[in-house]
PDB file of C-alpha atoms in Angstrom:
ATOM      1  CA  UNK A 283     107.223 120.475 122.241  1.00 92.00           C
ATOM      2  CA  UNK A 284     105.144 118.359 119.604  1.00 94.00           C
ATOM      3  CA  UNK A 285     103.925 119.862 116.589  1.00 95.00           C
ATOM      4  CA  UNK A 286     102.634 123.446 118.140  1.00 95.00           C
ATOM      5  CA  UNK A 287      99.622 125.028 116.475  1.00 96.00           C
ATOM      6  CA  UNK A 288      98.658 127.635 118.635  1.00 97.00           C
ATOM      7  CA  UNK A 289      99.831 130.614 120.098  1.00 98.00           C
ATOM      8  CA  UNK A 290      99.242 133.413 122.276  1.00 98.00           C
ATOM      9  CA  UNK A 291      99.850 136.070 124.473  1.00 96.00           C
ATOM     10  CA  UNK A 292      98.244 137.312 127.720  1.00 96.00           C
ATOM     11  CA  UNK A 293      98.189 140.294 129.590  1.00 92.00           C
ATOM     12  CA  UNK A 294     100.965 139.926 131.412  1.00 93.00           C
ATOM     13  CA  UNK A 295     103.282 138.761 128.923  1.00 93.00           C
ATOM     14  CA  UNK A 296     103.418 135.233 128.935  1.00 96.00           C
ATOM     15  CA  UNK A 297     103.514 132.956 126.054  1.00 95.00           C
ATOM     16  CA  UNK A 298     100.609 130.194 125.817  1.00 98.00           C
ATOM     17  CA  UNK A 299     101.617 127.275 123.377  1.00 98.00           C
ATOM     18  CA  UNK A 300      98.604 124.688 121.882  1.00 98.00           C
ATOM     19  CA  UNK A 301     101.513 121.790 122.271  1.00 97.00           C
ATOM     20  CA  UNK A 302      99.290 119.614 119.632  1.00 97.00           C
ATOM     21  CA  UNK A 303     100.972 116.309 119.325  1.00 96.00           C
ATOM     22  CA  UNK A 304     101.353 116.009 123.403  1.00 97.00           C
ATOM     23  CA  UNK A 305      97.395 117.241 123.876  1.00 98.00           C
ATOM     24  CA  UNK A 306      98.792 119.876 126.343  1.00 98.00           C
ATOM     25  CA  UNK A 307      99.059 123.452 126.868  1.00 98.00           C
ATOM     26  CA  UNK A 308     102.325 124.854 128.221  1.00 98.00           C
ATOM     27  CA  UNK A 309     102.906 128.643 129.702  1.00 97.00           C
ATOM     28  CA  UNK A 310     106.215 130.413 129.530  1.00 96.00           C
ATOM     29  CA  UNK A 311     106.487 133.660 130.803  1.00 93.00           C
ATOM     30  CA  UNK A 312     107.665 136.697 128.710  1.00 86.00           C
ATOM     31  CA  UNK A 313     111.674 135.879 129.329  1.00 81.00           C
ATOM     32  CA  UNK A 314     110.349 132.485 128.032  1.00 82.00           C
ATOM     33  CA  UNK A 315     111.309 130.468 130.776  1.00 91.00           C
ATOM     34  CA  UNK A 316     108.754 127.579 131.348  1.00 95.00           C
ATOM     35  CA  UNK A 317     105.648 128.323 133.916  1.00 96.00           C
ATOM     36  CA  UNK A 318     103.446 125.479 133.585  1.00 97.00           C
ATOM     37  CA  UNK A 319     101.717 122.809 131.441  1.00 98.00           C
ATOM     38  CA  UNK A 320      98.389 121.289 131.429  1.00 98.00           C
ATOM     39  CA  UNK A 321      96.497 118.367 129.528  1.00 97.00           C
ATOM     40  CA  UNK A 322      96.452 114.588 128.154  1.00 97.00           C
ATOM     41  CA  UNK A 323      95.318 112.823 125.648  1.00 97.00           C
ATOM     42  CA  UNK A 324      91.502 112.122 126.554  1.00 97.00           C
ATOM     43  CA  UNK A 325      87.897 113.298 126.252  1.00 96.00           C
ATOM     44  CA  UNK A 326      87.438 114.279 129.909  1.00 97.00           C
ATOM     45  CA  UNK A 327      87.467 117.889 130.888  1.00 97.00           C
ATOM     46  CA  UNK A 328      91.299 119.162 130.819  1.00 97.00           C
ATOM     47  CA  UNK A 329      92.270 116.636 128.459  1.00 98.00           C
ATOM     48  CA  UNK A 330      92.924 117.218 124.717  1.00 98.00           C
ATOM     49  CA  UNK A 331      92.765 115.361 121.439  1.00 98.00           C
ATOM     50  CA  UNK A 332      94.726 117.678 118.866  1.00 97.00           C
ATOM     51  CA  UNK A 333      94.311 121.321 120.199  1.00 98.00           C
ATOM     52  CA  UNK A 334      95.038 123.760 117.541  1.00 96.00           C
ATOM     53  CA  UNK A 335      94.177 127.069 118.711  1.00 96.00           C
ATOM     54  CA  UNK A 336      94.742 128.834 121.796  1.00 98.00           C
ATOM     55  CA  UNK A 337      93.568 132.814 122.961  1.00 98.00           C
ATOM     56  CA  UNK A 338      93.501 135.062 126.267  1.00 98.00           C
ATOM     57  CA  UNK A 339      91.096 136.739 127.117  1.00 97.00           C
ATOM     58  CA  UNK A 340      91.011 140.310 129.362  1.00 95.00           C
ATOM     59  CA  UNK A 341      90.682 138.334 132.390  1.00 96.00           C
ATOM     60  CA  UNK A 342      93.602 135.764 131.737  1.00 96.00           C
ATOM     61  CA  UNK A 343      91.013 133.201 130.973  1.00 98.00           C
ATOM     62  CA  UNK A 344      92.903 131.017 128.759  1.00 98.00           C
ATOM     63  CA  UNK A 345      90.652 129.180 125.990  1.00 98.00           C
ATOM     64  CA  UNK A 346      91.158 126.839 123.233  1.00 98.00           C
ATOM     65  CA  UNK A 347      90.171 125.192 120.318  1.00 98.00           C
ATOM     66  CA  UNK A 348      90.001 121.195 120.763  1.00 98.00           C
ATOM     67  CA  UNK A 349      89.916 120.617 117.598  1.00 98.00           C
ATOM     68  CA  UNK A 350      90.055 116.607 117.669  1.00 97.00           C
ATOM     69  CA  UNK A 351      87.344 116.711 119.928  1.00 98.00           C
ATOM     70  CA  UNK A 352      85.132 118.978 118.661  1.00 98.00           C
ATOM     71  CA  UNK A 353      85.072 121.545 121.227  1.00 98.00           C
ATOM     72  CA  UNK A 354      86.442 124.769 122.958  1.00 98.00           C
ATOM     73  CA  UNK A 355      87.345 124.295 126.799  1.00 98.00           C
ATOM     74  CA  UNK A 356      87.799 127.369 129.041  1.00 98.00           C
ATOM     75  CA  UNK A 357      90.561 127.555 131.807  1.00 98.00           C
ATOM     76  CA  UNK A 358      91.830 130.275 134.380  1.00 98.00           C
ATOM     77  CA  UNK A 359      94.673 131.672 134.422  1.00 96.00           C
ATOM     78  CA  UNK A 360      96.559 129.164 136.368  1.00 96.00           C
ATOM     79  CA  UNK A 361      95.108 126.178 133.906  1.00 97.00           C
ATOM     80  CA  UNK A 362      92.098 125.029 136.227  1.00 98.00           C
ATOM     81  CA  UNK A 363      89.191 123.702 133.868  1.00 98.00           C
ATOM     82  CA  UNK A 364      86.217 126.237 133.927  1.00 98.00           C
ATOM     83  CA  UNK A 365      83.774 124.928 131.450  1.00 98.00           C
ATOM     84  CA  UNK A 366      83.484 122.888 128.012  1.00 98.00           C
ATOM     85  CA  UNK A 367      81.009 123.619 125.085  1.00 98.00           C
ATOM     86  CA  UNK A 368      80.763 122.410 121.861  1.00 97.00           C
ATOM     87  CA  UNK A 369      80.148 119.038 120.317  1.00 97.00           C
ATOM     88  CA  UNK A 370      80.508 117.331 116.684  1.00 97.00           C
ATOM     89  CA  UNK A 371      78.052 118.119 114.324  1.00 97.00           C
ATOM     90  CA  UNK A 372      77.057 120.878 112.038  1.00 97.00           C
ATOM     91  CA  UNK A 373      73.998 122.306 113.809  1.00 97.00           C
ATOM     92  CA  UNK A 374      74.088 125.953 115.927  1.00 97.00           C
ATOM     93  CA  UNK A 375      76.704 125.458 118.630  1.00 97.00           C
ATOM     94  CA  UNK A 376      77.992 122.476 117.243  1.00 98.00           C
ATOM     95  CA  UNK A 377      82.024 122.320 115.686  1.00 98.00           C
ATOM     96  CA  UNK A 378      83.751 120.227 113.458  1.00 98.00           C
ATOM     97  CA  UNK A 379      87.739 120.322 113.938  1.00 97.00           C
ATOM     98  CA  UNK A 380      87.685 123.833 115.428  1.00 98.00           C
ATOM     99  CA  UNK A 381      90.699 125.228 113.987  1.00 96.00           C
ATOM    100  CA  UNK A 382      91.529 128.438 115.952  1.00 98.00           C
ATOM    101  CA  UNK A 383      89.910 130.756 118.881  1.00 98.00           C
ATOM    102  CA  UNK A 384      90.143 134.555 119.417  1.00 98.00           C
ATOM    103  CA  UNK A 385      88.553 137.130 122.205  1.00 98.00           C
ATOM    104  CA  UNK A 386      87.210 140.827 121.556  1.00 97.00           C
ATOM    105  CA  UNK A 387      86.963 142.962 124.171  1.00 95.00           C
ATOM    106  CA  UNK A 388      83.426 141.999 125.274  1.00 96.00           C
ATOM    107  CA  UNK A 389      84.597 138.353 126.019  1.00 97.00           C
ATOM    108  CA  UNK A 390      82.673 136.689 123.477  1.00 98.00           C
ATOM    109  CA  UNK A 391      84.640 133.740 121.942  1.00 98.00           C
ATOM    110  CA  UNK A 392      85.183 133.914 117.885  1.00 98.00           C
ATOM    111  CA  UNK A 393      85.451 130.113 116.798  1.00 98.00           C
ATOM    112  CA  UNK A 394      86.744 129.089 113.338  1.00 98.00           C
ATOM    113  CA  UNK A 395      84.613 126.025 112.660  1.00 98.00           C
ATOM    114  CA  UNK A 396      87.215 124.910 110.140  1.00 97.00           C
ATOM    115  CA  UNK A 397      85.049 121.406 108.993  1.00 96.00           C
ATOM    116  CA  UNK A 398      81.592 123.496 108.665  1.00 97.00           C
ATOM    117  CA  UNK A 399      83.753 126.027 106.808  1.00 96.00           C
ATOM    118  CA  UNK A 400      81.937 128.874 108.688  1.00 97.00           C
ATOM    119  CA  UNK A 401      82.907 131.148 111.757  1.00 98.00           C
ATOM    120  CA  UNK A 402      80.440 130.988 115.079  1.00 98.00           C
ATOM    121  CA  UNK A 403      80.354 133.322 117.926  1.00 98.00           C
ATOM    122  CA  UNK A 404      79.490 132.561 121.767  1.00 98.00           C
ATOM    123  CA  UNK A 405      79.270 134.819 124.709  1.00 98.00           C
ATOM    124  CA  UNK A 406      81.571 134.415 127.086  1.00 98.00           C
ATOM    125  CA  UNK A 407      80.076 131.883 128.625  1.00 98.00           C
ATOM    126  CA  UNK A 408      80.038 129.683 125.893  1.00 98.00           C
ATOM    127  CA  UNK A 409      76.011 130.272 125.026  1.00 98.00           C
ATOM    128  CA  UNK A 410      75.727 130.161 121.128  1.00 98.00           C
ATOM    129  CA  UNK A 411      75.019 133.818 119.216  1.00 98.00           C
ATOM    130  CA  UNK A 412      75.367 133.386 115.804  1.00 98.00           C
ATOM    131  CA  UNK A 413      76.889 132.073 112.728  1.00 98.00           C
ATOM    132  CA  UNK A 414      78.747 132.978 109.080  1.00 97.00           C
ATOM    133  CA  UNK A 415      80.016 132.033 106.297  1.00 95.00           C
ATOM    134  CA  UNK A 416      77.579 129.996 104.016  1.00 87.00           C
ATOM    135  CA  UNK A 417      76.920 132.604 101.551  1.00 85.00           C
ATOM    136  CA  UNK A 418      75.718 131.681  97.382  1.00 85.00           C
ATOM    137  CA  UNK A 419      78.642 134.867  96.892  1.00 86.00           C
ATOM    138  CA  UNK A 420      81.855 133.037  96.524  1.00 85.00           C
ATOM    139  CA  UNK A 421      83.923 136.043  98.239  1.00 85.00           C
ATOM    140  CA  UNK A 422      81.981 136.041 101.465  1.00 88.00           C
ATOM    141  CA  UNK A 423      81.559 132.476 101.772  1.00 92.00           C
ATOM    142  CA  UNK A 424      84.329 130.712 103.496  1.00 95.00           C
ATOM    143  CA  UNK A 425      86.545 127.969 102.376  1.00 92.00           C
ATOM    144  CA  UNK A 426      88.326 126.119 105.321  1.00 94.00           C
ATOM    145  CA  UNK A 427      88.557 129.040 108.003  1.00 96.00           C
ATOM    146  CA  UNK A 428      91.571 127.719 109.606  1.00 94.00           C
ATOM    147  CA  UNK A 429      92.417 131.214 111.409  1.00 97.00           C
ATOM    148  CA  UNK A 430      90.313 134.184 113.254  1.00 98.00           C
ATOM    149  CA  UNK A 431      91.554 137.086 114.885  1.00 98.00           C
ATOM    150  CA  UNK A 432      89.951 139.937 116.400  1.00 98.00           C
ATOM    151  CA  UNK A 433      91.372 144.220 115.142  1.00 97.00           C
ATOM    152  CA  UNK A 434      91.052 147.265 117.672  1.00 94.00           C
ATOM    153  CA  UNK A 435      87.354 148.311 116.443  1.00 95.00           C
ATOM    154  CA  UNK A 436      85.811 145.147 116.641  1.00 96.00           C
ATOM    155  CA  UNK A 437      86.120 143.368 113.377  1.00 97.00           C
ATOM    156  CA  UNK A 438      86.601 139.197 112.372  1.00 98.00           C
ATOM    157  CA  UNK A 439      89.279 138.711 110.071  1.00 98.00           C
ATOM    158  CA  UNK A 440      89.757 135.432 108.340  1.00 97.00           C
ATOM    159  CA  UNK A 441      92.108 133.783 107.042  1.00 96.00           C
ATOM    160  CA  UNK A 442      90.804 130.462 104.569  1.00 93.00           C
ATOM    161  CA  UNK A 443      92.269 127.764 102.328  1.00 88.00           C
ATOM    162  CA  UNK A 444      91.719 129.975  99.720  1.00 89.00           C
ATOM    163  CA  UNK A 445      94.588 132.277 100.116  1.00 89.00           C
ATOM    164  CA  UNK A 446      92.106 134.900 100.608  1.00 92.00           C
ATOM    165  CA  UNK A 447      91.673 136.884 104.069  1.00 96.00           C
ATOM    166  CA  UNK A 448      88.359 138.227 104.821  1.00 96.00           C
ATOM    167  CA  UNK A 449      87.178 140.552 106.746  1.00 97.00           C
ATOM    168  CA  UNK A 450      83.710 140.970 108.740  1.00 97.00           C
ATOM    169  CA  UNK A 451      81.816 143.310 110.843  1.00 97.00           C
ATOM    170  CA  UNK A 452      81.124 142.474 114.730  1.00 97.00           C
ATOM    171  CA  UNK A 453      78.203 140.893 113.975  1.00 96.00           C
ATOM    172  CA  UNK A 454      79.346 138.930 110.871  1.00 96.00           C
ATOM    173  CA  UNK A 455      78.626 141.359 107.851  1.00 96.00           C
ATOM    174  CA  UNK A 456      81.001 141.000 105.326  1.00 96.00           C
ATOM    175  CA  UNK A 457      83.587 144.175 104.675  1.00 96.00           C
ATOM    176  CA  UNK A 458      86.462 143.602 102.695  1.00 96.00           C
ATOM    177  CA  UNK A 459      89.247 141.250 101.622  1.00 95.00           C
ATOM    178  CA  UNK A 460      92.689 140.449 100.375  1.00 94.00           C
ATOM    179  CA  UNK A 461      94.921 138.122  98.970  1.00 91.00           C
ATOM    180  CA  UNK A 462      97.565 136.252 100.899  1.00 88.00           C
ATOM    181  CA  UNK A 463      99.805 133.587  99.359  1.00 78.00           C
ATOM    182  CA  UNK A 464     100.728 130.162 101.226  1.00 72.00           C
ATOM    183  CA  UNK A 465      97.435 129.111 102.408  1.00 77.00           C
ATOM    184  CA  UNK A 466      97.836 131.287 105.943  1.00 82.00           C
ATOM    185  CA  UNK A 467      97.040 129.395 108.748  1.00 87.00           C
ATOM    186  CA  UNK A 468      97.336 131.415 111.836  1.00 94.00           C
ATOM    187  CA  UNK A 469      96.623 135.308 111.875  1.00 97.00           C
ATOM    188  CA  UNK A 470      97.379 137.965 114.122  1.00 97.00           C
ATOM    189  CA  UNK A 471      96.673 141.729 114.210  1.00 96.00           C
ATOM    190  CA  UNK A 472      98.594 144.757 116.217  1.00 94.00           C
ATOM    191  CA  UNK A 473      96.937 147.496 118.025  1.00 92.00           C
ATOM    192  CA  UNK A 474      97.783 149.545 114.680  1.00 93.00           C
ATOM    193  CA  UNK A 475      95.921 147.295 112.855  1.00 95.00           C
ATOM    194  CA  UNK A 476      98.999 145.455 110.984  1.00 94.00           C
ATOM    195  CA  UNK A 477      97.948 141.468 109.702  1.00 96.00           C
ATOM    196  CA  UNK A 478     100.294 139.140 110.708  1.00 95.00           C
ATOM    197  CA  UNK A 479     100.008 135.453 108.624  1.00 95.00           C
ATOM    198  CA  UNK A 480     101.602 132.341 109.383  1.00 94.00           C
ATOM    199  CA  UNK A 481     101.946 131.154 105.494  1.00 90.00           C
ATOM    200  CA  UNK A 482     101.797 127.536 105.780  1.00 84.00           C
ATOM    201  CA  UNK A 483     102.682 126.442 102.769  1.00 84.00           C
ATOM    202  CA  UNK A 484     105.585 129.303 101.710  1.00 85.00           C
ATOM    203  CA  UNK A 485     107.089 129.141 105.253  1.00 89.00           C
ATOM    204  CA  UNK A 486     107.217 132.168 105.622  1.00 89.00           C
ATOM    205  CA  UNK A 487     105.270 134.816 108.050  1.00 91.00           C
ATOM    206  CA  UNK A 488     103.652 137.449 105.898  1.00 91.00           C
ATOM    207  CA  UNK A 489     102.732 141.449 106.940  1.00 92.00           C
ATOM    208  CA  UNK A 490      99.938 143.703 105.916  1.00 93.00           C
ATOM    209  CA  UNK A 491      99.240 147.180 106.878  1.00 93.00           C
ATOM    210  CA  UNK A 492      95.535 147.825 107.325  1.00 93.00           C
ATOM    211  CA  UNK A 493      94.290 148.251 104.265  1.00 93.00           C
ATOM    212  CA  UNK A 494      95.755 144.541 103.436  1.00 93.00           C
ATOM    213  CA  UNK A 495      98.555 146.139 101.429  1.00 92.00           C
ATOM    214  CA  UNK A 496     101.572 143.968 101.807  1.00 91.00           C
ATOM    215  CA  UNK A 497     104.644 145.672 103.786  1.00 88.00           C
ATOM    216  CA  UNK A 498     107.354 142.312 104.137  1.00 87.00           C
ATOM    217  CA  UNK A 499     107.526 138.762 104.545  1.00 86.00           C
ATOM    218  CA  UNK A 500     110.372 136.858 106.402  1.00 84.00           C
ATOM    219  CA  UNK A 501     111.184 133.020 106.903  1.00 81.00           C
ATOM    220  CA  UNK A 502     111.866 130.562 104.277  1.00 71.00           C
ATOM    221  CA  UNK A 503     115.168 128.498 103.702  1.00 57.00           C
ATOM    222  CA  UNK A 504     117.072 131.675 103.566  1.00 51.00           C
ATOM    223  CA  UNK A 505     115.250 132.827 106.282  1.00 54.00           C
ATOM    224  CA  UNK A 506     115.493 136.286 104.693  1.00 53.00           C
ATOM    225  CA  UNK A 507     113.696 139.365 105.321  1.00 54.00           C
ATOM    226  CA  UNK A 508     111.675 140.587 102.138  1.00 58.00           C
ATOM    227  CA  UNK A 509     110.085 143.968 101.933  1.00 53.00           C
ATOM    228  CA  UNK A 510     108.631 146.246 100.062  1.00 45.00           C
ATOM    229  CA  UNK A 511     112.470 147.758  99.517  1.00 40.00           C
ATOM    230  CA  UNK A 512     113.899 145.010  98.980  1.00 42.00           C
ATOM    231  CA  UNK A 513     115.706 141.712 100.508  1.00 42.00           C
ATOM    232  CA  UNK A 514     117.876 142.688 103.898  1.00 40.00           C
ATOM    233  CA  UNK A 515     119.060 140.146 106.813  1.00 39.00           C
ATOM    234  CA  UNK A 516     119.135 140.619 110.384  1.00 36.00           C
ATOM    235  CA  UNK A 517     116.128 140.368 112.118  1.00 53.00           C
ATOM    236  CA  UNK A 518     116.969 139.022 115.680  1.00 43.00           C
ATOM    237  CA  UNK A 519     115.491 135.448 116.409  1.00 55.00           C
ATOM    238  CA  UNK A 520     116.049 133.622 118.984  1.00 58.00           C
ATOM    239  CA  UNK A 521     113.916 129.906 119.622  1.00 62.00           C
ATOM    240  CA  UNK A 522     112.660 127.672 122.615  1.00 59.00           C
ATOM    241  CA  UNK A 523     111.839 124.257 121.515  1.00 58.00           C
ATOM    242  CA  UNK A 524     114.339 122.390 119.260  1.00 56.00           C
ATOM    243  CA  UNK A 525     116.130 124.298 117.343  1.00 53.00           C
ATOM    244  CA  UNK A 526     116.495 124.411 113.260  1.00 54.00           C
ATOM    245  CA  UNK A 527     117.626 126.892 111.097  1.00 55.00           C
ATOM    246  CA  UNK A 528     114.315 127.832 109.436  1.00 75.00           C
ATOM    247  CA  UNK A 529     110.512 128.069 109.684  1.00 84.00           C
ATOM    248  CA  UNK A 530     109.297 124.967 109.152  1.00 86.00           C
ATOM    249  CA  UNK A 531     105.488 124.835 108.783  1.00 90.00           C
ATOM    250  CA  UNK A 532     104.508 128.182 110.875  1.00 93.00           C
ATOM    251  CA  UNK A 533     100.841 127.192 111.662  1.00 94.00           C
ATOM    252  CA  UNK A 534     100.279 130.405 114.324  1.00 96.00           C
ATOM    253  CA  UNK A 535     101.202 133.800 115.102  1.00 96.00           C
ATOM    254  CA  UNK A 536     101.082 136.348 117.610  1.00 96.00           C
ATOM    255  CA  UNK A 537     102.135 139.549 118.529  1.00 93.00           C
ATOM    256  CA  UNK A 538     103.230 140.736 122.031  1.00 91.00           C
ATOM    257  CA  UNK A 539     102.660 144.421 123.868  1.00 88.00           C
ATOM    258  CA  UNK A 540     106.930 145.291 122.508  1.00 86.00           C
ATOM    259  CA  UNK A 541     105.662 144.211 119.244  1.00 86.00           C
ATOM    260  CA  UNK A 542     107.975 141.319 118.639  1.00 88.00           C
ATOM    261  CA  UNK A 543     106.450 138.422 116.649  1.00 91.00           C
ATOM    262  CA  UNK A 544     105.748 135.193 118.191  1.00 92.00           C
ATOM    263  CA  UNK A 545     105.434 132.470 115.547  1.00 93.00           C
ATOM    264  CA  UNK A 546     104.633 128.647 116.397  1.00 94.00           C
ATOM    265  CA  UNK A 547     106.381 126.345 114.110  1.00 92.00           C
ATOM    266  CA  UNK A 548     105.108 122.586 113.644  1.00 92.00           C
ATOM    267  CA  UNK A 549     107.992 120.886 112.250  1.00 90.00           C
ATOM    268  CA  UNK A 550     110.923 122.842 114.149  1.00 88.00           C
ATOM    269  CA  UNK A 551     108.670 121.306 117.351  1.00 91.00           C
ATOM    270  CA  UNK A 552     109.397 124.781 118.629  1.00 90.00           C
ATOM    271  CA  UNK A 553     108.154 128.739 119.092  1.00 91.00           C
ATOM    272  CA  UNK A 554     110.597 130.943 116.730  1.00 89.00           C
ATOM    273  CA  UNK A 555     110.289 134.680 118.074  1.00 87.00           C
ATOM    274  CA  UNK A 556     111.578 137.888 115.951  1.00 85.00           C
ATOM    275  CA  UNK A 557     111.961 141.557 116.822  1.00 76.00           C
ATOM    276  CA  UNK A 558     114.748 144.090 116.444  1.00 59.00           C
ATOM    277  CA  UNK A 559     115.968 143.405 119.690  1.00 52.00           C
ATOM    278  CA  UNK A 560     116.733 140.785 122.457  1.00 51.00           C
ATOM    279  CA  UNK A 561     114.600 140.660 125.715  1.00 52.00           C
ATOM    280  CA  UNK A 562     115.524 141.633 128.700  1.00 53.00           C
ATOM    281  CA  UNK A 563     117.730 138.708 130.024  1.00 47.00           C
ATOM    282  CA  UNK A 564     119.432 137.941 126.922  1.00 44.00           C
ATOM    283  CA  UNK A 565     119.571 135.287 124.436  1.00 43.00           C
TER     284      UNK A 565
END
């Protein structure tokens, strides 16, 4: 791998890598032994200038965020090219350096328009729906959305420039918000409704519970474990990629169905995973 941005996780288990630098996506299947890769550098269909983002949908649909092309493309399963929308500019449906994709459970496709610093919504067929973000209130307007993911019931959350994580209704009404420190890049949430950030800057990966309350942090040079009790070691890694002893610029997260934590890592050129224990298989 190349400088990895994306990452996520499908139904079945597999692992689905935005492999940036080589304009590709690669598969790996849970026991992270490699599947299949797709993509070039190019503007045709199936061909990729920078993606960034990558998300599953129910239906194994795999979509991402082109983000040097200004675009989303949709693939099957399997990594066939399905359709392409998007296009530079700032108008409805247009993008500017999409920065990350998500799904909810309807299909539609949550985009964050990272350059028009606002967060746009198609159906899942890629028709346009609507649009937030510019607001005159500085804590519902966004900064540099450069992460979106998708809770249980429905709601956007947000993570910005800003160090500040925001969270809307399905149809874009502001809610709430919190403060995260690193400038968080990717975001992930559980089916508990636990916030997973990939802090950029801190290298670190940072937990909240629901309510946005932070519960630990791990990663850094001491790639420590830091909670709310405390500083403890342990927490089993294991990498695929090249291999370095810390998170290095974590840009995306995910979490998988056994709740271990997937985390893409541009400068280890790799995808660091944690949980308390190994997968089946082994190291």
């Amino acid at each position: 791998m190349s400088r990895p941005r994306g990452i996520a996780v499908d139904r079945q288990g597999r692992f689905v890598v935005a492999d940036s630098s080589n304009n590709r996506i690669q598969v790996f299947s849970s026991l992270r032994k490699f599947e299949f890769a797709y993509g070039s550098r190019g503007r045709e269909h199936g061909q990729f200038k920078d993606p960034s983002g990558v998300a599953v949908d129910d239906s194994g649909r795999i979509i991402v965020a082109d983000a040097g092309n200004h675009r989303v493309q949709v693939f099957d399963n399997n990594g066939t090219f399905q359709f392409a929308f998007g296009n530079r500019g700032n108008a409805e449906g247009q993008l500017d350096r999409p920065g990350d994709v998500s799904v909810d459970e309807s299909g539609n496709v949550i985009v964050a328009d990272t350059g028009n610093n606002r967060i746009q919504v198609f159906d899942p067929q890629g028709t346009f729906r609507f649009a937030f973000g510019d607001s005159d209130d500085r804590e519902r307007r966004l900064r540099r959305p450069n992460g979106v993911a998708v809770d249980s019931s429905g709601s956007i959350l947000v993570a910005c420039d800003d160090d500040r994580i925001r969270i809307f209704d399905a149809e874009g009404k502001y809610k709430s918000s919190f403060t995260a420190v690193g400038r968080s890049s990717g975001i992930s949430v559980d089916d508990a409704g636990n916030v997973y950030l990939a802090a950029l800057w801190n290298d670190t990966v940072q937990v909240y519970d629901a309510e946005g309350v932070f519960q630990y942090e791990f990663g850094g040079a001491s790639e420590a474990f830091r909670g709310r009790f405390g500083v403890a070691r342990g927490l089993y890694q294991f990498m695929f990629g090249d291999y370095v002893r810390q998170l290095r610029r974590p840009s995306d997260v995910a979490v998988n169905a056994d709740g271990r934590i997937l985390v893409a890592d541009v400068y280890s050129d790799g995808v660091r995973v944690y949980g308390p224990t190994p997968l089946d298989g082994g190291e």
